[in-house]
Coordinates of C-alpha atoms in Angstrom, one line a residue:
Chain M
M1 CA 0.0 0.0 0.0
P2 CA 1.3 3.5 -0.9
D3 CA 2.0 5.6 2.2
A4 CA -0.3 8.4 1.0
W5 CA -4.0 9.3 0.8
D6 CA -5.8 9.3 -2.5
V7 CA -9.5 9.6 -3.2
P8 CA -10.4 5.9 -2.8
L9 CA -8.6 5.8 0.6
L10 CA -10.3 9.1 1.6
T11 CA -13.6 7.5 0.7
E12 CA -12.8 4.5 2.8
W13 CA -12.0 6.8 5.7
L14 CA -15.3 8.7 5.3
T15 CA -17.3 5.5 5.0
G16 CA -15.6 4.0 8.0
F17 CA -16.3 7.2 10.0
R18 CA -19.9 7.0 9.0
D19 CA -20.1 3.4 10.2
A20 CA -18.3 4.3 13.5
V21 CA -20.7 7.1 14.2
D22 CA -23.6 4.8 13.3
Q23 CA -22.4 2.2 15.8
A24 CA -21.7 4.9 18.4
G25 CA -25.0 6.7 17.7
E26 CA -26.6 5.7 21.0
E27 CA -23.5 6.5 23.0
L28 CA -23.2 9.9 21.3
T29 CA -26.8 10.7 21.9
A30 CA -26.5 9.6 25.6
L31 CA -23.5 11.8 26.1
D32 CA -25.3 14.7 24.4
S33 CA -28.4 14.1 26.5
A34 CA -26.4 14.7 29.6
I35 CA -25.1 18.1 28.6
G36 CA -26.4 19.0 25.2
D37 CA -29.6 18.7 23.2
A38 CA -29.3 15.0 22.5
D39 CA -28.9 15.4 18.8
H40 CA -25.1 15.0 18.1
G41 CA -25.5 11.3 17.1
S42 CA -28.5 11.7 14.9
N43 CA -27.1 15.0 13.3
M44 CA -23.8 13.4 12.5
R45 CA -25.4 10.3 11.1
R46 CA -27.6 12.4 8.8
G47 CA -24.6 14.5 7.7
L48 CA -22.3 11.6 7.1
A49 CA -24.9 9.6 5.2
A50 CA -25.3 12.6 2.8
A51 CA -21.5 13.0 2.5
V52 CA -21.0 9.3 1.6
A53 CA -23.9 9.6 -0.9
A54 CA -22.4 12.7 -2.5
V55 CA -18.9 11.3 -3.0
S56 CA -20.3 8.0 -4.4
Q57 CA -22.7 9.6 -6.8
A58 CA -20.0 11.9 -8.3
P59 CA -16.6 10.7 -7.3
P60 CA -14.4 13.8 -6.7
A61 CA -11.5 14.3 -9.2
D62 CA -8.9 15.1 -6.5
C63 CA -8.3 15.3 -2.8
G64 CA -9.4 19.0 -2.6
A65 CA -12.7 18.3 -4.3
F66 CA -13.2 15.3 -2.0
F67 CA -12.9 17.4 1.2
K68 CA -15.0 20.2 -0.3
T69 CA -17.8 17.8 -1.2
V70 CA -17.7 16.3 2.3
G71 CA -17.6 19.7 3.9
M72 CA -20.6 21.1 2.0
S73 CA -22.6 17.9 2.6
L74 CA -22.0 18.3 6.4
V75 CA -22.8 22.0 6.3
S76 CA -26.1 21.4 4.6
N77 CA -27.3 18.3 6.3
V78 CA -26.0 18.2 10.0
G79 CA -28.2 21.0 11.2
G80 CA -26.5 21.5 14.6
A81 CA -23.3 23.3 15.5
S82 CA -21.2 20.3 14.4
G83 CA -22.3 21.1 10.8
P84 CA -20.4 24.3 10.5
L85 CA -17.6 23.1 12.7
Y86 CA -16.9 19.8 10.9
G87 CA -17.8 21.5 7.6
T88 CA -15.2 24.2 8.2
L89 CA -12.7 21.6 9.1
F90 CA -13.1 19.7 5.9
L91 CA -13.5 22.8 3.7
R92 CA -10.1 24.1 5.0
M93 CA -8.5 20.7 4.5
G94 CA -9.8 20.9 0.9
T95 CA -8.2 24.4 0.4
V96 CA -4.8 23.1 1.3
A97 CA -5.2 19.8 -0.6
G98 CA -6.2 21.7 -3.7
T99 CA -5.8 19.6 -6.9
A100 CA -3.5 17.0 -5.3
G101 CA -4.3 13.5 -6.3
T102 CA -2.4 12.1 -3.4
L103 CA -1.6 13.4 0.1
A104 CA 1.7 12.1 1.6
I105 CA 2.5 12.5 5.2
Q106 CA 3.7 16.1 5.1
L107 CA 0.9 17.5 3.0
F108 CA -1.8 15.6 4.9
G109 CA -0.3 17.1 8.1
E110 CA -0.7 20.6 6.6
C111 CA -4.3 19.7 5.7
L112 CA -5.0 18.7 9.3
Q113 CA -3.4 21.9 10.7
A114 CA -5.5 24.0 8.4
G115 CA -8.6 22.1 9.5
L116 CA -7.8 22.6 13.1
D117 CA -7.1 26.3 12.5
G118 CA -10.5 26.6 10.8
L119 CA -12.2 24.7 13.6
V120 CA -10.7 27.0 16.3
Q121 CA -11.5 30.1 14.3
R122 CA -15.1 29.1 13.7
G123 CA -15.9 27.9 17.2
K124 CA -13.6 30.3 19.0
A125 CA -12.9 27.4 21.5
Q126 CA -9.7 27.3 23.4
P127 CA -8.1 24.1 24.7
G128 CA -9.8 23.2 28.0
D129 CA -13.2 24.5 26.9
K130 CA -14.6 20.9 26.7
T131 CA -15.0 20.8 22.9
M132 CA -13.8 18.8 19.9
V133 CA -10.7 21.0 19.9
D134 CA -9.6 19.1 23.1
A135 CA -9.4 15.9 21.0
M136 CA -8.2 17.3 17.7
L137 CA -5.4 19.6 18.9
P138 CA -3.4 16.9 20.7
A139 CA -4.1 14.5 17.7
V140 CA -2.6 16.9 15.2
R141 CA 0.4 17.5 17.6
A142 CA 1.0 13.8 17.9
Y143 CA 0.7 13.3 14.1
D144 CA 3.2 16.1 13.5
E145 CA 5.8 14.5 15.9
V146 CA 5.7 11.2 14.0
A147 CA 5.6 13.0 10.6
A148 CA 8.7 15.1 11.5
D149 CA 10.5 11.8 12.0
G150 CA 9.4 10.7 8.5
G151 CA 6.4 8.4 9.4
P152 CA 5.1 6.0 8.2
M153 CA 1.5 7.3 7.9
V154 CA 0.1 4.5 10.0
S155 CA 2.3 5.4 12.9
A156 CA 1.4 9.1 12.6
L157 CA -2.3 8.3 12.5
T158 CA -2.1 5.8 15.3
A159 CA -0.3 8.3 17.5
A160 CA -3.0 10.9 16.5
A161 CA -5.8 8.5 17.4
Q162 CA -4.3 7.7 20.8
A163 CA -3.8 11.4 21.6
A164 CA -7.3 12.2 20.5
A165 CA -8.7 9.4 22.8
Q166 CA -6.6 10.8 25.7
G167 CA -7.9 14.3 24.9
R168 CA -11.4 13.0 24.8
D169 CA -11.1 11.4 28.2
G170 CA -9.6 14.6 29.5
T171 CA -12.9 16.5 28.7
T172 CA -14.8 14.6 31.4
P173 CA -13.6 16.8 34.4
M174 CA -13.7 20.0 32.4
E175 CA -16.4 22.7 32.7
A176 CA -18.0 23.5 29.3
K177 CA -17.3 27.0 28.0
K178 CA -19.0 26.6 24.6
G179 CA -22.3 25.6 23.2
R180 CA -25.4 24.4 24.9
A181 CA -23.4 22.6 27.6
S182 CA -21.9 26.0 28.7
Y183 CA -25.3 27.0 30.0
L184 CA -24.9 24.3 32.7
G185 CA -21.7 25.8 34.0
E186 CA -20.1 23.6 36.7
R187 CA -22.9 21.1 36.3
S188 CA -21.2 20.0 33.0
V189 CA -18.3 18.6 35.0
G190 CA -18.2 14.8 35.0
H191 CA -19.6 14.3 31.5
Q192 CA -17.5 13.4 28.5
D193 CA -17.8 15.8 25.6
P194 CA -19.8 14.4 22.6
G195 CA -17.9 16.5 20.0
A196 CA -14.5 15.3 21.3
T197 CA -16.0 11.7 21.2
S198 CA -16.9 11.9 17.5
M199 CA -13.6 13.6 16.7
T200 CA -11.8 10.7 18.3
L201 CA -13.7 8.3 16.0
L202 CA -12.6 10.4 13.0
F203 CA -8.9 9.8 13.9
E204 CA -9.3 6.2 15.0
T205 CA -11.0 5.5 11.6
A206 CA -8.2 7.2 9.7
A207 CA -5.6 5.0 11.5
K208 CA -7.6 1.9 10.5
V209 CA -7.4 2.8 6.8
F210 CA -3.6 2.4 6.8
A211 CA -3.4 -0.4 9.4
Chain W
M1 CA -32.3 51.3 -2.0
T2 CA -33.7 49.3 0.9
V3 CA -31.6 47.2 3.2
G4 CA -32.4 43.5 2.8
I5 CA -33.1 41.4 5.9
V6 CA -32.2 37.8 6.4
V7 CA -33.7 35.8 9.3
V8 CA -31.7 32.7 10.4
S9 CA -33.3 30.3 12.8
H10 CA -33.3 26.6 13.8
S11 CA -37.0 26.6 13.1
R12 CA -38.8 27.5 9.9
A13 CA -42.0 28.1 11.8
L14 CA -40.3 30.4 14.3
A15 CA -38.6 32.4 11.5
D16 CA -41.8 32.7 9.4
A17 CA -43.8 33.8 12.4
A18 CA -41.2 36.3 13.4
V19 CA -41.2 37.7 9.9
A20 CA -45.0 37.9 9.8
L21 CA -45.1 39.7 13.1
A22 CA -42.5 42.3 12.0
A23 CA -44.1 42.7 8.6
E24 CA -47.2 44.0 10.4
M25 CA -45.2 47.1 11.3
V26 CA -44.2 48.2 7.8
P27 CA -45.9 48.8 4.5
A28 CA -46.4 45.5 2.6
G29 CA -43.5 44.6 0.4
S30 CA -41.4 47.6 1.5
V31 CA -38.4 45.5 2.8
P32 CA -36.8 42.5 1.0
V33 CA -36.8 39.7 3.5
R34 CA -35.4 36.2 3.1
V35 CA -35.6 33.3 5.6
A36 CA -33.0 30.5 6.0
A37 CA -34.3 28.2 8.7
G38 CA -34.7 24.6 9.7
A39 CA -33.0 21.3 8.6
P40 CA -33.8 19.7 5.2
D41 CA -36.1 17.1 6.8
M42 CA -38.0 19.9 8.6
S43 CA -36.4 19.2 11.9
F44 CA -34.6 21.9 13.8
G45 CA -31.3 23.0 12.3
T46 CA -29.4 25.5 10.2
D47 CA -27.7 25.2 6.8
A48 CA -24.8 27.5 5.9
A49 CA -25.4 27.0 2.1
E50 CA -29.0 28.0 2.5
I51 CA -28.0 31.0 4.5
A52 CA -25.5 32.0 1.9
A53 CA -28.2 31.8 -0.8
A54 CA -30.6 33.9 1.3
I55 CA -27.9 36.6 1.9
Q56 CA -27.2 36.8 -1.9
A57 CA -30.9 36.9 -2.7
A58 CA -31.6 39.7 -0.1
D59 CA -28.5 41.6 -1.3
G60 CA -29.7 41.3 -4.9
A61 CA -33.1 42.7 -4.0
S62 CA -31.5 45.6 -1.9
D63 CA -30.2 47.5 -4.9
G64 CA -26.8 47.8 -3.3
A65 CA -28.0 48.8 0.2
G66 CA -26.8 45.5 1.6
V67 CA -28.0 43.1 4.2
V68 CA -28.6 42.8 7.9
V69 CA -28.9 39.3 9.3
L70 CA -30.9 38.5 12.4
L71 CA -30.5 35.1 14.0
D72 CA -31.5 32.9 17.0
L73 CA -28.6 31.1 18.7
G74 CA -26.0 28.3 18.7
S75 CA -25.4 26.8 15.2
A76 CA -27.3 29.7 13.7
I77 CA -24.3 31.9 14.6
L78 CA -21.7 29.4 13.4
S79 CA -23.6 28.6 10.2
T80 CA -24.0 32.3 9.4
Q81 CA -20.3 33.0 9.9
L82 CA -19.5 30.1 7.6
A83 CA -22.1 31.4 5.1
L84 CA -20.1 34.6 4.9
D85 CA -17.1 32.5 3.7
L86 CA -19.3 31.2 0.9
V87 CA -20.7 34.4 -0.6
P88 CA -18.7 36.7 -3.0
A89 CA -16.5 39.3 -1.2
D90 CA -18.5 42.3 -2.3
V91 CA -21.7 40.7 -0.9
R92 CA -19.8 39.9 2.4
D93 CA -18.7 43.5 2.6
R94 CA -22.3 44.7 2.4
T95 CA -23.6 42.2 5.1
I96 CA -23.8 42.9 8.8
V97 CA -24.7 40.0 11.2
S98 CA -26.6 41.5 14.2
P99 CA -26.2 40.2 17.7
A100 CA -29.7 41.6 18.4
P101 CA -32.5 39.5 20.1
L102 CA -34.3 37.9 17.2
V103 CA -37.9 39.1 17.6
E104 CA -37.3 42.6 19.0
G105 CA -34.3 43.1 16.7
L106 CA -36.2 42.1 13.6
V107 CA -39.1 44.5 14.3
V108 CA -36.6 47.4 14.8
A109 CA -34.6 46.4 11.7
M110 CA -37.7 46.1 9.5
I111 CA -39.1 49.5 10.6
N112 CA -35.7 51.2 10.0
A113 CA -35.1 49.4 6.7
S114 CA -38.6 50.4 5.4
I115 CA -37.7 54.1 5.6
G116 CA -34.5 53.8 3.8
T117 CA -32.0 53.7 6.7
P118 CA -28.4 52.6 5.8
R119 CA -27.5 49.2 6.9
E120 CA -25.0 50.3 9.7
R121 CA -27.8 52.2 11.4
V122 CA -30.3 49.4 10.9
A123 CA -27.9 47.0 12.6
A124 CA -27.0 49.4 15.4
D125 CA -30.7 50.2 16.2
A126 CA -31.5 46.5 16.1
S127 CA -28.7 45.8 18.6
G128 CA -30.4 48.2 21.0
A129 CA -33.8 46.7 20.5
L130 CA -34.1 45.3 24.1
Q131 CA -33.8 48.8 25.5
P132 CA -37.5 49.8 25.4
K133 CA -38.5 46.5 27.0
Q134 CA -35.8 46.9 29.7
S135 CA -36.8 50.4 30.5
Q136 CA -40.5 49.6 30.5
L137 CA -40.0 46.7 32.9
A138 CA -37.4 48.5 35.1
A139 CA -38.3 49.0 38.8
D140 CA -39.7 52.4 39.4

């Protein structure tokens, strides 16, 4: 297997993410019932189903087009805040990927960083605010460390997935500063963040593609 | 030239009713209003692409006066900010997203827009739309 993403592998990633969110649907909804409006699971399922349908009906010509198609599908079909957040993440990845047919370890890292920057800019969340940033930021840092040593991709993505899971677990004692959960103040402490949970699934699924 | 108004809400019913209420306050058809509200399956939600289209439509009907966007909360804010990334730069430059409370702000914005007020003033007055209610309810 080549050590780089291409459109078929990205499609495998997206499909795997959809399946993972489908399987975790009840867990995501339960987490979001505790501190949110109980729709993260169903919203993400609807958005990802639309994204998978969009890339299968008209297979994108390059990696940038792939990410843009996914981003716009999420933007128009998720409904809740995770729509513009995940949408911005994928749209920014698409801007960096451009017309590239493959994304090797360095360029994919730049895509991830642009996605993270977009996510932070859109949501204005800081680390420690109990959001998906708390999973993605350590994931991108961990990816970059392995990428700086030359990879391979599976090692970088596995490190990213482990860091995301740690970051997700770290959201439990945090007090929410963003979104519906922030209205609960200190009563949000003790609950794992649903957004950080789905974000971890995104990285875990990416690692599986190259495993 | 009349400022266009866009109403963004999680609920189509809420947005339509708010527009109907505010429209009572101005001459019929005097303000171009567009609604972007609700998820595709009629559940609650917002859609940045739909909002971008509504902003462009309202801008097109404003004859260059631009657009003021009124919205409810949560993803309505994030989706509207993303929508501004999706519209042409000149339309974005003519668009103001108001932090006003939706119902009160919409009424103030519609009244101001209907008499030809520039968008900056429409947005500023909408942002102060809670003031009459606050002073009316203030302890004597």
